[in-house]
XYZ file of C-alpha atoms in Angstrom:
710
model
C -26.306 -21.733 -28.595
C -26.441 -23.582 -31.046
C -24.002 -21.866 -32.685
C -21.187 -22.643 -30.165
C -22.209 -26.300 -30.959
C -21.890 -25.521 -34.783
C -18.635 -24.290 -34.146
C -17.888 -26.615 -31.751
C -18.239 -29.736 -34.311
C -16.125 -27.516 -37.111
C -13.233 -27.193 -34.947
C -12.688 -30.131 -32.697
C -13.156 -33.659 -33.950
C -12.954 -37.087 -32.532
C -12.404 -37.568 -28.677
C -12.120 -33.550 -28.021
C -15.305 -32.557 -29.776
C -17.369 -35.452 -27.354
C -15.505 -34.407 -24.382
C -16.580 -30.620 -24.879
C -20.185 -31.526 -25.992
C -20.476 -33.126 -22.892
C -18.948 -30.076 -20.863
C -21.693 -28.639 -22.891
C -24.711 -30.710 -21.917
C -23.411 -30.865 -18.031
C -22.985 -26.863 -18.007
C -26.771 -26.282 -19.744
C -28.146 -29.325 -16.659
C -26.182 -27.731 -13.479
C -27.311 -24.178 -14.425
C -30.864 -25.225 -15.585
C -33.591 -23.058 -14.086
C -30.748 -19.875 -13.284
C -31.211 -16.656 -14.734
C -28.862 -13.692 -15.028
C -28.928 -9.774 -14.480
C -30.167 -9.443 -17.926
C -32.670 -12.061 -17.069
C -31.309 -14.380 -20.306
C -30.491 -17.986 -18.867
C -26.976 -18.516 -16.935
C -26.158 -20.476 -19.619
C -25.501 -18.380 -22.150
C -22.532 -16.498 -20.289
C -20.260 -19.977 -20.381
C -21.148 -20.501 -23.832
C -20.156 -17.067 -24.857
C -17.088 -17.759 -23.034
C -16.187 -21.107 -24.254
C -16.567 -19.313 -28.054
C -14.039 -16.678 -26.972
C -11.979 -18.792 -26.299
C -11.954 -20.850 -29.624
C -11.673 -17.327 -30.892
C -8.213 -17.884 -29.598
C -7.397 -21.196 -31.084
C -6.932 -22.662 -27.251
C -7.739 -26.708 -26.816
C -10.393 -28.847 -26.047
C -9.423 -29.332 -22.080
C -9.112 -24.821 -21.488
C -12.794 -24.399 -23.921
C -14.321 -27.194 -21.233
C -12.937 -25.562 -18.417
C -14.810 -22.743 -19.496
C -17.825 -24.853 -19.795
C -17.674 -25.674 -16.596
C -16.520 -22.367 -14.745
C -19.082 -21.963 -12.798
C -20.895 -25.157 -11.259
C -18.308 -25.858 -8.157
C -19.266 -22.164 -7.074
C -23.018 -21.960 -8.413
C -24.457 -25.183 -8.781
C -24.441 -28.009 -6.415
C -21.812 -30.000 -8.728
C -18.153 -30.543 -6.489
C -14.914 -31.173 -7.501
C -15.597 -34.265 -7.400
C -17.775 -34.997 -9.712
C -15.578 -33.052 -12.369
C -12.586 -35.286 -11.943
C -15.306 -37.971 -12.711
C -16.646 -36.673 -15.560
C -13.559 -35.214 -17.048
C -10.245 -35.746 -15.482
C -7.860 -33.976 -13.325
C -6.537 -31.283 -16.082
C -10.082 -30.487 -16.426
C -10.631 -30.011 -12.555
C -7.606 -28.081 -11.404
C -8.415 -25.417 -14.049
C -11.924 -24.753 -13.144
C -10.319 -24.568 -9.936
C -8.384 -22.336 -9.992
C -10.719 -19.632 -11.851
C -13.396 -20.603 -8.807
C -13.509 -17.962 -6.491
C -12.856 -18.327 -3.094
C -16.910 -18.098 -2.004
C -16.297 -19.903 0.742
C -13.862 -18.315 2.892
C -14.760 -15.393 5.589
C -12.872 -12.728 4.678
C -13.228 -9.424 6.802
C -13.594 -7.147 3.312
C -14.385 -6.771 -0.195
C -10.743 -5.892 -0.475
C -8.522 -8.517 1.548
C -11.157 -11.556 -0.615
C -10.893 -9.115 -3.685
C -7.033 -9.610 -3.164
C -6.793 -13.232 -2.108
C -8.457 -14.258 -4.984
C -6.289 -13.092 -7.258
C -3.388 -14.212 -5.384
C -5.330 -17.568 -5.667
C -4.971 -17.138 -10.003
C -1.366 -16.431 -9.686
C -0.704 -19.858 -8.131
C -3.114 -21.094 -10.322
C -1.375 -19.342 -12.535
C 2.244 -21.182 -12.836
C 0.917 -24.484 -12.711
C -1.062 -23.914 -15.734
C -1.061 -20.692 -17.991
C -4.661 -21.523 -19.078
C -6.198 -20.496 -15.787
C -6.204 -16.460 -16.671
C -6.928 -16.637 -20.573
C -10.077 -17.658 -18.993
C -10.951 -15.093 -16.590
C -9.728 -13.014 -18.917
C -12.416 -14.006 -21.210
C -14.906 -14.930 -18.200
C -14.747 -10.849 -17.465
C -14.920 -9.763 -20.943
C -18.179 -10.902 -21.329
C -19.403 -9.763 -17.623
C -17.303 -6.085 -18.643
C -20.438 -6.690 -22.212
C -23.119 -7.053 -19.669
C -22.328 -4.606 -17.431
C -25.207 -2.374 -18.014
C -27.583 -4.920 -16.018
C -25.869 -4.340 -12.375
C -26.640 -1.073 -10.480
C -23.994 1.665 -11.590
C -21.668 1.505 -7.755
C -22.076 -2.070 -9.118
C -20.816 -1.431 -12.955
C -17.949 1.070 -11.376
C -16.367 -1.579 -8.727
C -16.285 -3.926 -11.253
C -14.786 -1.530 -14.101
C -12.290 -0.272 -11.797
C -11.182 -3.720 -10.764
C -11.300 -4.519 -14.380
C -9.115 -1.628 -15.642
C -6.400 -1.598 -12.445
C -5.944 -5.424 -13.092
C -7.929 -7.479 -15.799
C -6.511 -5.465 -18.469
C -3.194 -4.761 -17.105
C -2.669 -8.835 -17.172
C -4.068 -9.158 -20.748
C -1.741 -6.551 -22.311
C 1.325 -8.060 -20.236
C 0.695 -11.546 -21.400
C -0.580 -9.700 -25.104
C -3.497 -10.183 -26.112
C -4.115 -7.210 -27.319
C -8.302 -8.048 -28.724
C -8.370 -8.520 -25.623
C -6.805 -6.195 -23.443
C -8.583 -3.390 -26.357
C -11.968 -4.210 -25.615
C -11.695 -4.012 -21.658
C -10.240 -0.960 -22.246
C -13.086 0.673 -24.154
C -15.850 -1.355 -21.947
C -13.821 0.377 -18.539
C -13.688 3.776 -20.661
C -17.515 3.233 -20.648
C -18.394 3.224 -17.152
C -15.803 5.043 -15.198
C -15.773 7.647 -17.998
C -19.901 8.063 -19.618
C -19.953 11.538 -21.132
C -16.023 11.216 -22.301
C -17.172 7.745 -24.514
C -19.965 8.745 -25.667
C -18.272 12.418 -26.339
C -14.985 10.293 -27.861
C -17.626 7.457 -30.220
C -19.352 10.857 -31.556
C -16.466 13.109 -32.808
C -14.768 9.713 -33.347
C -16.232 8.191 -35.592
C -17.461 11.437 -37.404
C -13.683 12.507 -38.099
C -13.191 9.635 -39.623
C -15.928 9.377 -42.500
C -14.116 13.125 -43.220
C -11.121 11.168 -43.354
C -11.938 8.062 -45.019
C -10.499 8.897 -48.615
C -7.750 9.859 -47.146
C -6.867 6.966 -45.279
C -7.788 5.032 -48.470
C -4.923 7.308 -50.769
C -2.971 6.745 -48.230
C -3.073 2.919 -48.156
C -2.981 2.892 -52.009
C 0.554 4.857 -51.424
C 1.797 1.932 -49.301
C 0.333 -1.211 -52.219
C 2.251 1.575 -54.706
C 6.140 0.609 -52.214
C 5.261 -3.296 -51.818
C 4.321 -3.767 -55.361
C 6.861 -1.419 -56.831
C 9.437 -3.455 -54.103
C 8.315 -6.950 -54.988
C 7.039 -7.627 -51.692
C 4.034 -9.446 -51.107
C 1.541 -8.225 -47.947
C -1.533 -6.943 -46.308
C -1.795 -2.886 -46.035
C -5.398 -1.224 -44.420
C -5.834 1.271 -41.912
C -7.034 0.638 -37.987
C -8.736 2.892 -36.001
C -7.787 3.232 -32.881
C -9.591 2.409 -29.818
C -10.965 4.717 -27.733
C -9.040 4.212 -24.186
C -6.142 4.915 -25.884
C -6.801 8.249 -27.452
C -8.464 8.776 -23.761
C -4.940 8.142 -22.109
C -3.257 10.308 -24.366
C -5.221 13.638 -24.082
C -5.141 12.921 -20.429
C -1.630 12.346 -19.841
C -0.761 14.555 -22.844
C -3.692 17.721 -21.990
C -4.614 17.597 -25.360
C -7.663 18.294 -27.056
C -9.004 15.432 -29.569
C -8.173 17.899 -32.067
C -4.390 18.036 -31.554
C -5.016 14.289 -31.598
C -3.242 13.323 -35.127
C -3.126 9.470 -35.050
C -6.279 8.026 -34.721
C -6.300 5.578 -37.805
C -2.634 3.668 -37.680
C -1.750 2.334 -41.260
C -0.778 -1.278 -40.571
C 1.748 -3.428 -43.147
C 2.213 -6.697 -42.655
C 4.761 -9.260 -44.527
C 6.607 -12.120 -44.503
C 9.653 -11.499 -43.381
C 11.770 -9.319 -40.983
C 14.366 -8.564 -43.870
C 10.912 -7.381 -45.709
C 10.126 -5.227 -42.828
C 12.641 -3.314 -42.492
C 13.133 -2.523 -46.377
C 9.798 -1.162 -46.084
C 10.267 0.712 -43.472
C 13.324 2.144 -45.061
C 11.923 3.270 -48.264
C 7.776 4.523 -46.277
C 11.028 7.151 -44.425
C 12.240 7.702 -48.461
C 9.231 8.958 -49.167
C 7.536 10.417 -46.106
C 9.155 13.031 -43.488
C 8.997 10.551 -40.446
C 8.460 12.938 -36.997
C 11.589 13.006 -34.800
C 11.080 10.729 -32.064
C 8.659 8.466 -33.000
C 10.228 5.785 -34.281
C 10.438 2.681 -32.407
C 12.301 -0.509 -33.265
C 9.944 -3.371 -31.337
C 11.489 -5.661 -33.710
C 15.600 -5.198 -31.972
C 13.814 -4.476 -28.787
C 10.578 -5.919 -28.407
C 8.137 -4.835 -25.534
C 8.391 -6.846 -22.165
C 5.141 -8.996 -23.598
C 7.223 -9.487 -26.185
C 5.599 -7.226 -29.107
C 7.043 -6.350 -31.915
C 6.869 -4.660 -34.925
C 8.080 -1.105 -36.584
C 6.572 1.876 -35.418
C 7.184 5.137 -37.407
C 4.851 8.424 -37.279
C 5.205 10.307 -40.784
C 3.970 13.499 -42.080
C 2.099 13.119 -45.847
C 2.141 15.107 -48.371
C -1.335 15.928 -47.518
C 0.131 17.910 -44.458
C -1.668 14.689 -42.471
C 0.106 12.700 -39.381
C -0.271 9.334 -39.948
C 0.942 6.454 -37.796
C 2.671 3.583 -39.992
C 3.192 -0.033 -38.222
C 5.339 -2.513 -40.178
C 5.345 -5.996 -38.566
C 5.281 -10.065 -40.712
C 2.408 -12.123 -39.884
C 3.957 -14.513 -37.325
C 4.445 -11.448 -35.323
C 0.897 -9.871 -36.101
C -0.138 -13.493 -34.807
C 1.422 -12.889 -31.687
C 0.446 -9.065 -30.931
C -3.253 -10.159 -31.478
C -3.655 -13.865 -29.979
C -0.480 -12.839 -26.972
C 0.466 -16.007 -24.865
C -2.706 -17.862 -26.581
C -0.473 -17.880 -29.800
C 0.992 -20.625 -28.357
C -2.038 -23.362 -28.735
C -3.064 -21.562 -32.318
C 0.329 -21.389 -33.952
C 2.202 -23.947 -31.564
C 4.054 -25.018 -34.423
C 6.154 -22.008 -34.630
C 8.672 -22.387 -32.944
C 9.455 -19.282 -31.990
C 5.768 -18.818 -30.976
C 6.307 -21.324 -27.838
C 10.150 -18.678 -27.019
C 7.491 -16.544 -26.497
C 5.384 -18.511 -24.196
C 8.516 -19.473 -22.088
C 10.130 -16.067 -21.901
C 5.783 -14.691 -20.049
C 5.789 -17.724 -18.372
C 9.234 -16.089 -16.885
C 6.848 -13.544 -15.903
C 4.431 -14.752 -13.668
C 7.275 -17.384 -12.417
C 9.510 -14.237 -10.528
C 5.669 -12.556 -9.828
C 5.737 -16.161 -7.611
C 8.838 -16.090 -6.382
C 8.511 -12.689 -4.558
C 4.966 -13.764 -3.683
C 6.251 -16.711 -1.223
C 7.445 -12.923 0.594
C 4.564 -11.562 0.800
C 2.312 -12.748 3.598
C -0.959 -11.032 2.881
C -2.579 -10.739 -0.087
C -3.405 -6.797 0.135
C 0.516 -6.187 -0.343
C 0.479 -8.371 -2.842
C -2.378 -6.923 -5.195
C -0.437 -3.692 -4.453
C 3.139 -4.916 -5.484
C 1.125 -6.915 -8.396
C -0.769 -3.730 -10.202
C 3.106 -2.282 -9.902
C 4.695 -5.027 -11.735
C 1.849 -5.686 -14.015
C 2.088 -2.889 -16.644
C 3.583 -1.616 -18.893
C 6.777 -1.685 -18.372
C 8.481 1.958 -19.048
C 11.998 2.273 -19.554
C 14.422 -0.654 -21.939
C 18.216 -0.661 -20.368
C 20.983 -2.488 -21.886
C 23.383 -4.480 -19.763
C 27.384 -4.002 -20.811
C 27.334 -7.694 -23.057
C 23.981 -6.134 -25.283
C 21.263 -7.415 -23.481
C 17.829 -5.349 -23.197
C 16.399 -5.569 -19.404
C 12.640 -3.798 -19.215
C 12.519 -1.572 -15.650
C 9.624 0.287 -14.881
C 8.954 4.222 -15.312
C 11.715 6.362 -12.383
C 13.847 2.906 -12.185
C 16.810 2.432 -10.391
C 20.565 0.565 -10.882
C 19.674 -1.387 -7.872
C 16.567 -2.647 -10.270
C 18.594 -3.243 -12.764
C 20.844 -5.012 -10.228
C 17.286 -6.738 -8.341
C 16.523 -8.013 -11.863
C 19.869 -9.545 -12.990
C 19.824 -11.600 -9.520
C 19.154 -11.511 -5.990
C 22.479 -11.909 -5.632
C 23.887 -9.138 -7.862
C 21.680 -6.976 -5.735
C 22.245 -8.131 -2.306
C 26.120 -7.262 -3.274
C 25.874 -4.583 -4.882
C 27.871 -1.409 -4.149
C 27.813 0.644 -6.362
C 27.281 1.390 -10.277
C 27.858 2.889 -14.117
C 25.758 4.533 -16.156
C 27.123 4.985 -19.596
C 30.854 4.304 -18.952
C 30.155 6.806 -15.557
C 30.179 6.394 -12.020
C 26.183 7.643 -10.478
C 24.529 7.079 -7.480
C 22.479 4.147 -6.594
C 18.772 6.326 -5.995
C 20.252 7.526 -10.286
C 16.844 7.282 -12.350
C 17.744 5.340 -15.268
C 16.626 6.340 -19.383
C 15.428 4.961 -22.241
C 18.892 3.508 -23.772
C 21.178 3.052 -20.727
C 24.059 0.918 -20.075
C 24.359 -0.282 -17.204
C 26.831 -2.145 -15.288
C 26.425 -3.621 -11.778
C 29.778 -2.866 -9.073
C 29.213 -5.842 -6.680
C 31.410 -6.887 -3.498
C 31.865 -10.605 -2.059
C 32.590 -8.296 1.586
C 29.440 -6.820 1.088
C 26.892 -7.760 4.194
C 24.196 -6.916 1.801
C 21.415 -4.073 1.910
C 20.625 -1.486 3.554
C 16.720 -1.165 4.864
C 16.966 2.808 3.008
C 17.244 0.714 -0.314
C 13.272 -0.136 0.074
C 12.986 4.205 -0.174
C 14.815 3.837 -3.772
C 14.019 0.715 -5.702
C 10.626 1.555 -7.281
C 10.008 -2.789 -8.743
C 7.812 -4.538 -6.515
C 10.434 -7.605 -7.093
C 13.428 -5.367 -6.388
C 10.959 -4.002 -3.232
C 11.004 -7.970 -2.033
C 13.653 -9.102 -2.816
C 14.900 -6.467 -0.217
C 12.403 -7.754 2.405
C 14.120 -11.199 1.557
C 16.916 -10.817 2.114
C 16.716 -9.036 6.310
C 14.112 -12.067 6.274
C 16.423 -14.841 5.872
C 19.637 -13.161 7.351
C 18.555 -11.839 10.377
C 15.437 -14.097 10.992
C 16.943 -14.203 15.189
C 16.489 -10.525 15.631
C 13.239 -10.176 13.401
C 11.478 -12.884 15.650
C 12.756 -11.551 18.871
C 11.689 -8.307 17.363
C 8.263 -8.902 16.251
C 7.221 -10.488 19.749
C 7.899 -7.537 20.932
C 5.976 -4.932 18.875
C 3.187 -7.832 19.668
C 3.551 -8.113 22.817
C 4.124 -3.914 23.509
C 1.089 -3.550 21.060
C -1.170 -6.239 23.354
C 0.126 -3.949 26.163
C -0.837 -0.933 24.592
C -4.790 -2.624 24.183
C -4.781 -4.022 27.980
C -4.404 -7.632 27.563
C -1.089 -10.306 28.060
C 0.355 -11.115 24.614
C 0.353 -14.484 26.687
C -3.990 -14.616 27.212
C -4.452 -13.785 23.460
C -1.897 -15.909 21.951
C -3.108 -19.900 23.113
C -2.738 -22.537 20.625
C -6.610 -22.624 19.281
C -6.060 -19.189 18.657
C -2.328 -19.599 16.590
C -4.392 -22.101 14.795
C -6.634 -19.405 13.773
C -4.666 -17.595 12.481
C -1.841 -19.530 10.386
C -5.300 -20.723 8.986
C -5.499 -17.263 7.090
C -2.158 -15.978 6.653
C -0.298 -19.153 6.301
C 2.364 -19.696 8.927
C 4.604 -22.282 9.860
C 4.606 -21.122 13.641
C 4.702 -18.584 16.055
C 8.394 -17.520 14.870
C 7.937 -17.031 11.340
C 4.433 -15.391 12.226
C 7.497 -13.414 14.731
C 10.188 -12.634 12.077
C 7.376 -11.537 9.606
C 6.420 -8.817 11.677
C 9.872 -8.051 13.098
C 10.634 -7.273 9.132
C 7.360 -6.008 7.428
C 5.988 -8.409 5.443
C 2.848 -8.170 8.177
C 1.292 -6.142 10.491
C 1.462 -6.245 14.208
C -2.108 -4.298 13.977
C -3.505 -6.896 10.988
C -1.810 -9.991 14.024
C -3.681 -8.454 17.369
C -6.562 -7.601 15.506
C -7.698 -11.314 15.148
C -6.012 -12.403 18.143
C -8.105 -10.367 20.386
C -10.964 -10.729 18.161
C -10.591 -14.770 18.389
C -10.148 -14.135 22.224
C -13.541 -12.682 23.118
C -15.288 -15.182 20.673
C -14.165 -17.732 22.180
C -14.256 -16.608 26.669
C -17.340 -13.915 25.901
C -16.809 -11.482 28.850
C -18.005 -12.601 32.475
C -19.809 -10.843 35.061
C -17.844 -8.073 36.254
C -18.675 -9.101 39.964
C -17.352 -12.898 39.463
C -15.175 -11.394 37.708
C -13.396 -9.439 40.360
C -14.217 -11.397 44.000
C -10.988 -13.002 43.197
C -7.865 -11.802 45.064
C -7.172 -9.600 48.004
C -9.935 -6.623 49.050
C -10.446 -4.004 47.263
C -9.975 0.429 48.320
C -13.187 1.111 50.102
C -13.232 4.317 48.991
C -14.149 3.468 45.214
C -17.192 1.521 44.171
C -17.067 -0.012 40.473
C -21.248 -0.112 39.306
C -22.362 0.507 42.509
C -20.741 -1.651 44.530
C -17.746 -1.767 47.001
C -14.979 -3.591 47.804
C -14.424 -5.015 44.824
C -10.220 -5.432 43.708
C -9.488 -1.989 42.488
C -6.047 0.211 42.231
C -5.122 3.310 40.842
C -3.141 4.307 37.718
C 0.182 5.396 37.876
C 0.242 7.740 34.939
C -2.856 9.926 36.310
C -2.659 9.843 39.748
C -6.615 10.449 40.643
C -7.703 11.868 43.983
C -11.198 11.937 45.717
C -13.103 14.230 43.536
C -11.406 13.791 40.117
C -13.714 12.628 37.515
C -12.285 8.817 37.791
C -13.509 6.005 35.155
C -11.839 2.107 35.660
C -9.877 0.148 33.245
C -10.857 -3.367 33.156
C -7.582 -5.466 33.331
C -7.443 -8.952 33.390
C -6.097 -10.532 36.375
C -5.483 -7.580 37.884
C -9.060 -6.346 38.578
C -9.540 -2.752 37.706
C -7.349 -0.166 36.807
C -9.477 3.340 37.976
C -7.662 6.639 36.208
C -9.112 10.407 35.945
C -11.438 10.540 32.684
C -8.912 13.183 30.922
C -6.343 10.496 31.534
C -4.573 10.485 27.825
C -3.596 6.788 28.106
C -7.644 6.067 27.688
C -7.313 7.611 24.366
C -5.814 4.215 22.803
C -7.823 1.985 24.875
C -11.209 0.281 23.472
C -14.542 1.140 25.039
C -15.710 -1.654 26.246
C -13.289 -2.118 28.870
C -14.022 0.672 30.319
C -16.656 0.629 33.576
C -18.481 3.393 35.180
C -16.651 3.822 38.984
C -17.275 6.559 41.853
C -15.844 7.601 44.415
C -17.545 6.675 47.733
C -17.929 8.076 50.581
C -15.643 6.216 52.769
C -12.088 7.621 51.692
C -9.885 6.504 54.456
C -6.672 6.933 52.718
C -4.143 9.221 51.070
C -3.124 9.857 47.283
C -0.329 10.585 45.327
C -1.122 13.550 42.778
C 1.715 15.173 40.575
C 2.047 19.061 40.609
C 4.581 21.026 37.834
C 5.531 24.571 39.112
C 7.408 27.417 36.986
C 9.498 30.492 38.511
C 12.782 32.037 37.749
C 15.002 29.125 39.768
C 15.018 25.686 41.153
C 15.966 27.431 44.564
C 12.747 29.801 44.596
C 10.757 27.364 43.548
C 11.907 24.646 46.199
C 11.425 27.128 49.252
C 8.340 27.948 48.365
C 6.894 25.119 47.469
C 7.841 23.767 50.947
C 6.356 26.032 53.094
C 3.433 25.973 51.593
C 2.851 21.920 51.519
C 4.638 22.004 55.179
C 1.025 25.111 56.152
C -0.881 22.959 54.445
C 0.247 19.970 56.560
C 0.453 17.918 53.587
C 3.916 15.979 52.436
C 6.400 15.748 49.777
C 7.172 12.608 47.972
C 8.968 13.390 45.142
C 10.949 16.126 42.977
C 12.673 16.581 39.479
C 13.860 19.426 38.510
C 15.773 21.605 35.436
C 16.266 24.571 33.965
C 15.473 25.448 30.289
C 18.416 27.500 28.477
C 16.565 29.630 26.244
C 14.206 30.765 28.609
C 15.583 30.945 31.897
C 12.811 29.656 33.425
C 12.941 26.441 36.039
C 10.143 23.953 36.105
C 9.992 22.058 39.023
C 7.680 18.509 39.241
C 6.387 17.242 42.695
C 4.392 14.642 44.008
C 2.579 15.441 46.878
C 0.735 13.027 49.341
C -2.281 13.951 50.083
C -6.271 13.430 50.854
C -8.501 14.645 48.431
C -9.284 16.537 45.785
C -10.224 20.204 47.316
C -6.479 20.017 49.401
C -4.604 19.649 45.699
C -7.227 22.488 44.214
C -5.996 24.659 48.094
C -2.201 23.705 47.334
C -2.261 25.116 43.960
C -4.231 28.094 45.159
C -1.582 29.330 47.346
C 1.484 28.759 45.541
C -0.156 30.828 42.615
C -0.490 33.790 44.802
C 3.940 33.962 45.470
C 5.335 36.034 43.294
C 8.131 33.861 43.165
C 5.673 31.934 41.130
C 5.700 31.843 37.189
C 2.805 29.389 36.677
C 1.791 26.040 38.414
C -0.411 23.236 37.234
C -1.556 19.592 37.943
C 0.363 16.624 35.746
C -0.956 13.550 34.637
C 1.686 11.904 36.426
């Protein structure tokens, strides 16, 4: 920890150093007596995070926030304390990194999703938040071996899915590569060990060859009068692992374990050396990439080529300027480390544009899990570089279509799109774009907007959200109506009335969780699909149960008219009951009661299909009494050759049993040429129904007869 103080003194001065020293002392006191899982002092963690940020060249306020990033969450220190001691700027950075530990979540997944959403909101205000978070995650990954295997894998998987791609998207290759290798260590430990051992052995065997190639390149530079640095750089393990997996290759089939990196002063020198290397060694077709003319989405710039040397060995060679190398290593952090360079500042603006776009489309997502899933799809490196008719480069995800291209240009272009040309030829809107395609979008002011089917075509999360936002805006009234109908229907399916669930207090609870500005916005969000019906109804029912505990059954049902004396509820007769029209139970059936709020108990047959989707705590035991003094309706289905024969047989048999036909509904199947007639029969008991069915089955004109649910 003394080392960090020495580094602070060497790197910062004046007021900056004084504030950093104060932050060091403040954090040490706050975390006193706290231990990490490893048993070491907890204070080592914020010191290490601060050290990582010093290496990246971050400003004093960011390093101060690194010292303090856990004090709100893990110590009695308040936000007010930090603001008083270090000011508003540091407070906003610390709050941006702090987890949402004081909010109760329904699942770990929801907590993770909401944490990332909060981080992105803070990033939009100040990009330094995510740089602190990446440094924090890097040190946690370095000390992951002290946690349980389950926590190791969960944290490694989250890092591989979110943090490493974020570091890549922001161009910070130092952090990105180390995070990926650490993830591999815990997710695929045997593979990691295999690669570590075997790659080192192969590199030792080829060290002389690598040195020879480096010397050859230095000779090329000297003969060209170009000053620069040349060295061999081992590829990081995860990149080799991914190449083996994606291409289904063994380690022996991976030839470019080492890349030769050439760093020169100017772009012209990059291309000059590039040409002379191809003159000396034959390039491998399809392996030449010019990321200077067309930078990667994270603003990475370099020339890449793979050549076959005179010794038959394959080498990848990277050529870039010192400035490009700084940007590749430090990414967005290069803005602070090399902020006097104008194009570094321009790169920062480009990277911030992506974050602003994320925040633009995330506003259309009320569900944090949907935001996280969309984010995962958006932060992985884009695969396809295509061109506008004017020659501008557009980066799109793999398998992107002209619609993705249109929405990447602007929401208005996408919404008015009626067609597309790729390489001057008309193509369908679901055409998969290839690297180098020139795309021209055809728009029409008379277009009514996107189709719901477009959601199945687009591949980029931003395009998908922009389409949903169109429906949200342009079809608000319809969405409100649709959402309310959907929520009302789901409430009834679960045995509730929406009016009793959606109280003012209940809505306030939901709004606090899902940020609805009013009930209309909630209904509209359901209507256009931003929020599922299930997400809302579950929260409403949960709040309803907590705020209104179920009353004693006798108190609940002794209002209203006297119930049917033929059924008793939990051994008590005379309560308010009614019989379900969906299954028409009759005395002798195995029955169960369903508690209907305000309507007593509805009696169903126990095998009624409608009961499969209701909650068990709404069901109550009921039974038949000995005092059966009512008549009941029961449904039967009769199959025969013709409807006339069925009606004749059933009418005479019902008359014979002195029963009554309430209704009939017949139809004839054209394919089988068989007739089916549904009957509702009024009777007194299950025995009468069984006798009727058995009698009908004995008639040769009747092919089949059975009881129906209604």
